[in-house]
XYZ file of C-alpha atoms in Angstrom:
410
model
C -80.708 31.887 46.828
C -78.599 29.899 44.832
C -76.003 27.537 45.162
C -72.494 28.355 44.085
C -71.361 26.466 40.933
C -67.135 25.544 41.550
C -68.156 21.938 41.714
C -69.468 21.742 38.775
C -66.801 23.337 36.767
C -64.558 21.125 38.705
C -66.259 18.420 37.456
C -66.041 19.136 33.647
C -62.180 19.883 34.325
C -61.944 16.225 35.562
C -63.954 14.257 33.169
C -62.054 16.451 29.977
C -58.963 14.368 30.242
C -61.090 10.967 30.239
C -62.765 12.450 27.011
C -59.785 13.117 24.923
C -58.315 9.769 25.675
C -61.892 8.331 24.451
C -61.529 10.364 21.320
C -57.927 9.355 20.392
C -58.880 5.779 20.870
C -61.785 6.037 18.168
C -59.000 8.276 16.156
C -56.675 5.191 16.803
C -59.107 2.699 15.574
C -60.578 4.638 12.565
C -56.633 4.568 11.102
C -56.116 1.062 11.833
C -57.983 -0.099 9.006
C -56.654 2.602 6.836
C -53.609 1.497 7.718
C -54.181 -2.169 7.262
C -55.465 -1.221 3.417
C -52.785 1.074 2.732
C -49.964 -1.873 3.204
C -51.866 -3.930 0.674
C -50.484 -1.182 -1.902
C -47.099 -2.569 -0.779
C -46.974 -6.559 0.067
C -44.473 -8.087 1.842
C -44.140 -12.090 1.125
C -43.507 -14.526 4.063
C -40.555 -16.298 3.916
C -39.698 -19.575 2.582
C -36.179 -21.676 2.324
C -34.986 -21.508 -1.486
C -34.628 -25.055 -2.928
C -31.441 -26.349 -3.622
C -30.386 -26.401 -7.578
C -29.150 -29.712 -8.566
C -25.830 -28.686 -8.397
C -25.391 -28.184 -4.906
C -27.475 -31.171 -2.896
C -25.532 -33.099 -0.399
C -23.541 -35.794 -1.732
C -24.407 -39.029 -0.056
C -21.971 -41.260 1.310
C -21.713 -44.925 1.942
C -18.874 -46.753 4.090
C -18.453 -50.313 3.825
C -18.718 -52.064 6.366
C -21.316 -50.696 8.335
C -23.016 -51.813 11.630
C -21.887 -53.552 15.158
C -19.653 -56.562 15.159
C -19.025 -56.831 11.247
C -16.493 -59.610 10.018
C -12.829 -57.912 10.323
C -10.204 -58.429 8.353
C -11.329 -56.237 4.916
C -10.363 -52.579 3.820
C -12.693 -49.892 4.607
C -14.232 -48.355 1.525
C -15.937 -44.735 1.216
C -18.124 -44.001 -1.911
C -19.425 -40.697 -2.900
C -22.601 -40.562 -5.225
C -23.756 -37.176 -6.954
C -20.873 -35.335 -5.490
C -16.514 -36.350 -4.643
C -14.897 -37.055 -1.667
C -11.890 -34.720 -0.966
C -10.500 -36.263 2.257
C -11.317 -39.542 4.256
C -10.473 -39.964 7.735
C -10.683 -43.168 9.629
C -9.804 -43.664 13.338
C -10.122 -46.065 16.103
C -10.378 -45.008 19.759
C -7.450 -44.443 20.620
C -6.610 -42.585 17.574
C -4.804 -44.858 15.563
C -5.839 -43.904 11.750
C -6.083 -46.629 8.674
C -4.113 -44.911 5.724
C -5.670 -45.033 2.418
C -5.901 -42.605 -0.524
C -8.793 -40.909 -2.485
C -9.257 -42.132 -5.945
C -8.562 -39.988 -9.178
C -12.033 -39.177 -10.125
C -12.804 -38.087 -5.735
C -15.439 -41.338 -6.116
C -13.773 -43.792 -3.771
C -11.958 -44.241 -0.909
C -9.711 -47.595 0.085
C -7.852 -47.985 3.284
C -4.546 -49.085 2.908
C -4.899 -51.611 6.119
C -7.693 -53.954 6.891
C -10.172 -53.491 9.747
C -8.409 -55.431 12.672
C -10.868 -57.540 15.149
C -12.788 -56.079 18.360
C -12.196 -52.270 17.411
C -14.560 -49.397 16.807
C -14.234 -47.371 13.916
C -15.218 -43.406 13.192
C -15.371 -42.488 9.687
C -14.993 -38.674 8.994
C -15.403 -37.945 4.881
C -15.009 -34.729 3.681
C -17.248 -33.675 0.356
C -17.622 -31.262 -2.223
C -20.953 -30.729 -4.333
C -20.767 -30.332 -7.874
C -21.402 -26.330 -6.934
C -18.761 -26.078 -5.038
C -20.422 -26.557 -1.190
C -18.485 -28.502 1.090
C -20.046 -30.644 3.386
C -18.263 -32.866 6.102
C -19.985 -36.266 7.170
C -19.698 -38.454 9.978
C -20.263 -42.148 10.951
C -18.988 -45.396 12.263
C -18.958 -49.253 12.886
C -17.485 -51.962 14.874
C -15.937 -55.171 14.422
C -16.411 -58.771 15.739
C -13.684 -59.600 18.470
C -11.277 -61.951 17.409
C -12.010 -65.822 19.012
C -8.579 -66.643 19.082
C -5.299 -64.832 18.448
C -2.322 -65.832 16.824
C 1.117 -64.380 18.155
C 4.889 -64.706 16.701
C 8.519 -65.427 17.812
C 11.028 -64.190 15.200
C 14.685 -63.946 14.528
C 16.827 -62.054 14.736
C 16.434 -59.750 17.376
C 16.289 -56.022 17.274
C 19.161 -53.837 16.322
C 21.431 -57.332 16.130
C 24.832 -57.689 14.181
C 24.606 -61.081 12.779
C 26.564 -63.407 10.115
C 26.028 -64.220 6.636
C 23.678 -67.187 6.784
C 21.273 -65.618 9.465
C 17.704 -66.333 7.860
C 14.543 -63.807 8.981
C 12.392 -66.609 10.922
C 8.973 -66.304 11.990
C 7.733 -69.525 14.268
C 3.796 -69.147 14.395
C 1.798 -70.057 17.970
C -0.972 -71.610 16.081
C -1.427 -73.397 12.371
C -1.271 -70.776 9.372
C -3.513 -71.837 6.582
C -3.960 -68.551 4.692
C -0.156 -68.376 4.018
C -0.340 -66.807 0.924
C -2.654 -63.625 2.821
C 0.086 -63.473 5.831
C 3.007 -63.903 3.619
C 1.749 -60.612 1.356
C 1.886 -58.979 4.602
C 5.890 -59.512 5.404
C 7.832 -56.972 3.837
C 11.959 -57.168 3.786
C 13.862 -53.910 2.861
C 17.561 -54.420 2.365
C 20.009 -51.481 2.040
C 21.655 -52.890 -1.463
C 18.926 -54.671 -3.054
C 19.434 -57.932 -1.920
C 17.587 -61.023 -3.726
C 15.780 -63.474 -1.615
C 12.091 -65.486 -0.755
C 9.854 -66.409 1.759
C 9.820 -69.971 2.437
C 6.967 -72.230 4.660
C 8.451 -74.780 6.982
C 7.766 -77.172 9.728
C 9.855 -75.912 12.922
C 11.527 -78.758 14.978
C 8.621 -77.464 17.489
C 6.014 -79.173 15.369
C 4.836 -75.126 14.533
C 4.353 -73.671 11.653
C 7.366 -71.378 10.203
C 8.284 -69.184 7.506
C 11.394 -67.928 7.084
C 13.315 -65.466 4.562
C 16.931 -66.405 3.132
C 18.452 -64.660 0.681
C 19.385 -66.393 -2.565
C 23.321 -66.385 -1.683
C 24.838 -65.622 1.745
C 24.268 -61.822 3.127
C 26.607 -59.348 1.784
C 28.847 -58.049 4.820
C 27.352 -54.464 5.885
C 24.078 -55.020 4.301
C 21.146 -53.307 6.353
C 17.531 -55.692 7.115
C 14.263 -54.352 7.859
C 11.456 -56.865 8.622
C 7.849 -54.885 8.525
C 5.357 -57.659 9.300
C 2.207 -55.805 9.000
C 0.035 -58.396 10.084
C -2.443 -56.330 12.521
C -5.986 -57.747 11.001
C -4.862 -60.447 9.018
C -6.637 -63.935 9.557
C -4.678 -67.157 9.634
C -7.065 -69.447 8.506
C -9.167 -72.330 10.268
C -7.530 -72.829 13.861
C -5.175 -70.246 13.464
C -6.925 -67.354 14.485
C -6.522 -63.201 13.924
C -3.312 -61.351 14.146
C -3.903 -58.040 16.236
C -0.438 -56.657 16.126
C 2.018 -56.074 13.789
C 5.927 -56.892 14.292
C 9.219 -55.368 12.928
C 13.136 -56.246 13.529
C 15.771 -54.701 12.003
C 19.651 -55.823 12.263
C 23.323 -55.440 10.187
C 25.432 -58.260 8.697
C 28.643 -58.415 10.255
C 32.239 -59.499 8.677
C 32.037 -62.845 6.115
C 33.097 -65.527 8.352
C 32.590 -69.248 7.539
C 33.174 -72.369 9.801
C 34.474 -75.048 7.955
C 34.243 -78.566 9.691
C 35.824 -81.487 7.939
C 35.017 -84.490 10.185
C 36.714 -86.868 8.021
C 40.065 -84.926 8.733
C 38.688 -83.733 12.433
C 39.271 -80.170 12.089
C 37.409 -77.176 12.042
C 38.416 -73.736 10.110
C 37.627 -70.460 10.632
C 37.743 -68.509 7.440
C 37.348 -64.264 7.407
C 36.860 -62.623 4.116
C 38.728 -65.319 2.517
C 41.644 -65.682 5.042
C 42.107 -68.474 7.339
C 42.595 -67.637 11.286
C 42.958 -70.524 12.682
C 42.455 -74.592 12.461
C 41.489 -76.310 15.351
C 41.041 -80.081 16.119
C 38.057 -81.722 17.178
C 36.049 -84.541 17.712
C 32.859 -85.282 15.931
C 29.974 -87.552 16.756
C 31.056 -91.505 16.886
C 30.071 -93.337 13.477
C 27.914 -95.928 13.374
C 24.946 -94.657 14.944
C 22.645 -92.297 16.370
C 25.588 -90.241 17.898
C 26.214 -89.231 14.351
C 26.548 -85.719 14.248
C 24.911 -83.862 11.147
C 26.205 -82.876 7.760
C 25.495 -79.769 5.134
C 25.727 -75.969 6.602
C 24.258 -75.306 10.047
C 23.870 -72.053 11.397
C 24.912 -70.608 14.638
C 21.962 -70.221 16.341
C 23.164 -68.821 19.574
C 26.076 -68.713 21.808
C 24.931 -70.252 25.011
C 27.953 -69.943 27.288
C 28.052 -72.295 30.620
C 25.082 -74.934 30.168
C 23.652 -78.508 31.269
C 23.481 -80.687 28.873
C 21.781 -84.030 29.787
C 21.489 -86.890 27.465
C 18.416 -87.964 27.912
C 16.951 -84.852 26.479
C 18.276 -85.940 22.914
C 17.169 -89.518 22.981
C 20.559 -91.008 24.334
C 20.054 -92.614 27.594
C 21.816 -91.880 30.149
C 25.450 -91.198 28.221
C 26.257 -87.786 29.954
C 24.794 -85.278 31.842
C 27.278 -82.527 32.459
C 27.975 -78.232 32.922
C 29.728 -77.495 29.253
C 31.478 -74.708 28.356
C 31.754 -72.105 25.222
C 28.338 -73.774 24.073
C 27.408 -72.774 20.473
C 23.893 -74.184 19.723
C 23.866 -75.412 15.909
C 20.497 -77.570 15.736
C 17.349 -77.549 17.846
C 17.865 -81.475 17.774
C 20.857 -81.048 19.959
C 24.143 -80.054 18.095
C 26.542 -78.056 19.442
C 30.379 -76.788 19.128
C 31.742 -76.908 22.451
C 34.802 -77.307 24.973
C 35.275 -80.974 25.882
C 38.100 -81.784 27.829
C 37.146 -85.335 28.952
C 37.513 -86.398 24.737
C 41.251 -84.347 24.343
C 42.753 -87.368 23.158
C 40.327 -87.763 20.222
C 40.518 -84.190 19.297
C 42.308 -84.337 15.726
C 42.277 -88.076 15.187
C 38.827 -89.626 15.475
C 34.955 -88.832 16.137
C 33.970 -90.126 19.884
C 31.708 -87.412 20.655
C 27.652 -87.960 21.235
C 27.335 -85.953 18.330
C 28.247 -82.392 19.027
C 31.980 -80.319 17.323
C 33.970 -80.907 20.546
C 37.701 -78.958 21.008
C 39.862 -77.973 23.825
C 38.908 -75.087 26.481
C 41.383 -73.208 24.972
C 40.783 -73.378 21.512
C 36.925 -73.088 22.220
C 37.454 -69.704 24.207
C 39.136 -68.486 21.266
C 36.585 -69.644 19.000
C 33.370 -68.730 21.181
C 34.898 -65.125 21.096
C 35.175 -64.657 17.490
C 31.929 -66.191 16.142
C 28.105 -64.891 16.287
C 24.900 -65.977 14.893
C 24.126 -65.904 12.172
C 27.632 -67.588 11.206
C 27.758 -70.874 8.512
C 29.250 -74.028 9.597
C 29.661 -76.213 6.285
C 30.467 -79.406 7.590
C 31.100 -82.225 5.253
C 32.168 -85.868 6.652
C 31.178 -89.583 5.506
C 29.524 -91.044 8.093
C 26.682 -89.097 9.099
C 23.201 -88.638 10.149
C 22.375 -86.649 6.959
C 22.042 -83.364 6.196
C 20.234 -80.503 8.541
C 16.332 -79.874 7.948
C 15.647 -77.096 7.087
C 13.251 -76.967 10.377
C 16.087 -78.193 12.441
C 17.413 -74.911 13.156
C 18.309 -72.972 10.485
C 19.282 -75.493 7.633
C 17.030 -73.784 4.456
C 20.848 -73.241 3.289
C 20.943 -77.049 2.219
C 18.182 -76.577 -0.175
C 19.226 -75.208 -3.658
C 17.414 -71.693 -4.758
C 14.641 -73.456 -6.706
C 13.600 -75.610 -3.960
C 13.694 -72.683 -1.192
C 11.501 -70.518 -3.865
C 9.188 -73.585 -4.422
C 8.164 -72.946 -0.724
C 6.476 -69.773 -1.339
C 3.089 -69.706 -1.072
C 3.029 -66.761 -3.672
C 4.567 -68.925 -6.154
């Protein structure tokens, strides 16, 4: 008898899948290398970055200066080789940009400002390739802190109506050897044109002091603009940097003129050629150092109620006293002033310690109509001399030539 064959067909049913996927394997790996030669028929070639013509490399840059705590106090320079610079950007941390322009030819860049001290720079140029590619580059530097700083008082004061004889004066914290390099710096813009020059003096202070007077008294009206761009400038051996810049602008007011005859002991005050009013007064006693001073002296400031003590101006003990209507003339001391206590001098002789002395009520009048800024041209024989120019503001008692002498860009 014998045995039944399902199992075996069952078998062959099971193992036939197994055998097809063995035969499209070897199917599969018979094409493979048919495959593999038929691409040769059609190559593909790997890729590779093209090379740049000549034309289009990136244009290098250089900025000058470059590096950590460079010397401040030069223009920043861009230059451009095998290419041009189309824009030039320059900015310190807090944003504040240094102007400058590129040349004609797109070679050069030249900030209109010097680097100031203790600042970091970022330098942004923009460039174009003789193709035609524009690029954008970026880098930066710092400079040295400054070791000491110099700072400024001027006159006048912001937005200030002032007389005909005001001078622009800058008084300097430390000495200013490089005068010449700060005095390029101070630019004056006048509304009609106005002629004037810089001149270097020793204030009363002991400071150095430049100011700016204009080669005749101020027309009436005429509109001053002081732009001391000094930020980054260097004053020279003891002087120290400059890390700000300064600017005042003010008006001229009417054409007023003090005149002060001390030989006749009167004083005038003249308005666009009219006479208002003469008033008498008592100068400084003759004979010695209560002298008062001679040549044009400019109102400095109107002081009102003040102490004014002898011994501060080398005279002893002679007075110390509240004054009224005070109107300072001179750093030495000088003033035009009510003095009662000397009435019965006033229009006959000079018995004062030096200072324009008048009545309270003629010096209330006066005080009101006068500001700084206004000439007194006082002229009398016995004398201390005439007003430094230091002294205040006396550069009026030097002629034209003199005052443009004192240039230092002459």
């Amino acid at each position: 008898m014998s045995l039944p064959r399902p199992h075996t067909r069952t078998r062959t049913r099971a193992l036939a899948p197994a055998r097809v996927r063995v035969r499209a394997a070897a199917v599969a790996a018979l094409l493979l290398p048919l495959a593999a030669c038929s691409s040769s028929t059609s190559p593909v070639a790997p890729a590779t970055e093209a090379t740049p013509s000549p034309d289009d490399r990136p244009v290098t840059v250089t900025v000058t200066p470059a590096g950590k705590k460079v010397p401040a106090g030069e223009p920043v320079r861009v230059t451009a080789a095998g290419g041009s610079l189309t824009s030039v950007t320059v900015t310190d941390a807090e944003g504040h940009r240094l102007a400058g322009k590129v040349a004609a030819d797109g070679r050069s860049w030249v900030s209109d400002r010097k680097a100031v001290p203790g600042t970091a720079y970022t330098v942004t140029a923009a460039t174009r390739t003789p193709g035609g590619t524009a690029r954008s580059t970026e880098s930066g530097f710092t400079t040295a802190p400054a070791d000491k700083v110099n700072k400024v008082d001027w006159r006048p004061g912001a937005g200030a109506t002032v007389g005909i004889a005001q001078p622009i004066s800058l008084v300097f914290d430390h000495p200013v050897k490089n005068r010449a390099e700060v005095e390029k710096q101070l630019r004056i813009t006048t509304s009609n044109g106005t002629e004037g020059s810089w001149g270097w003096i020793r204030d009363w202070s002991g400071r150095d002091r430049v100011d700016w007077r204009p080669r005749t008294y101020w027309k009436p009206g005429t509109e001053v603009t002081l732009n001391a761009e000094l930020n980054g400038t260097d004053s020279g051996a003891d002087g120290g940097w400059f890390v700000r810049d300064y600017a005042t602008a003010f008006t001229i007011g009417d054409r007023q003129v003090v005149e002060v005859d001390l030989d006749r002991h009167r004083l005038s005050l003249v308005r666009d050629g009219k006479t208002l009013r003469r008033i008498a007064v008592s100068g400084g006693t003759p004979g010695g150092d209560k002298r008062s001073w001679r040549g044009t002296a400019v109102l400095m400031a109107k002081e009102g109620t003040i102490n004014m003590n002898s011994e501060t101006v080398g005279l002893g003990d002679a007075y110390d006293k509240m004054v009224d209507h005070s109107m300072r003339l001179t750093w030495s001391g000088m003033y035009a002033h009510a003095a009662p206590w000397n009435a019965k001098h006033f229009g006959r002789s000079n018995q004062s310690s030096g200072c324009i002395g008048m009545s309270d009520a003629d010096a209330a009048w006066f005080y009101a109509q006068v500001r700084p800024g206004d000439p007194f041209e006082i002229t009398g024989k016995d004398t201390k001399g005439v007003v430094e120019p230091g002294n205040g503001f006396g550069a009026w008692n030097l002629s034209w030539t003199e005052w443009q002498q004192r240039s230092a860009l002459r």
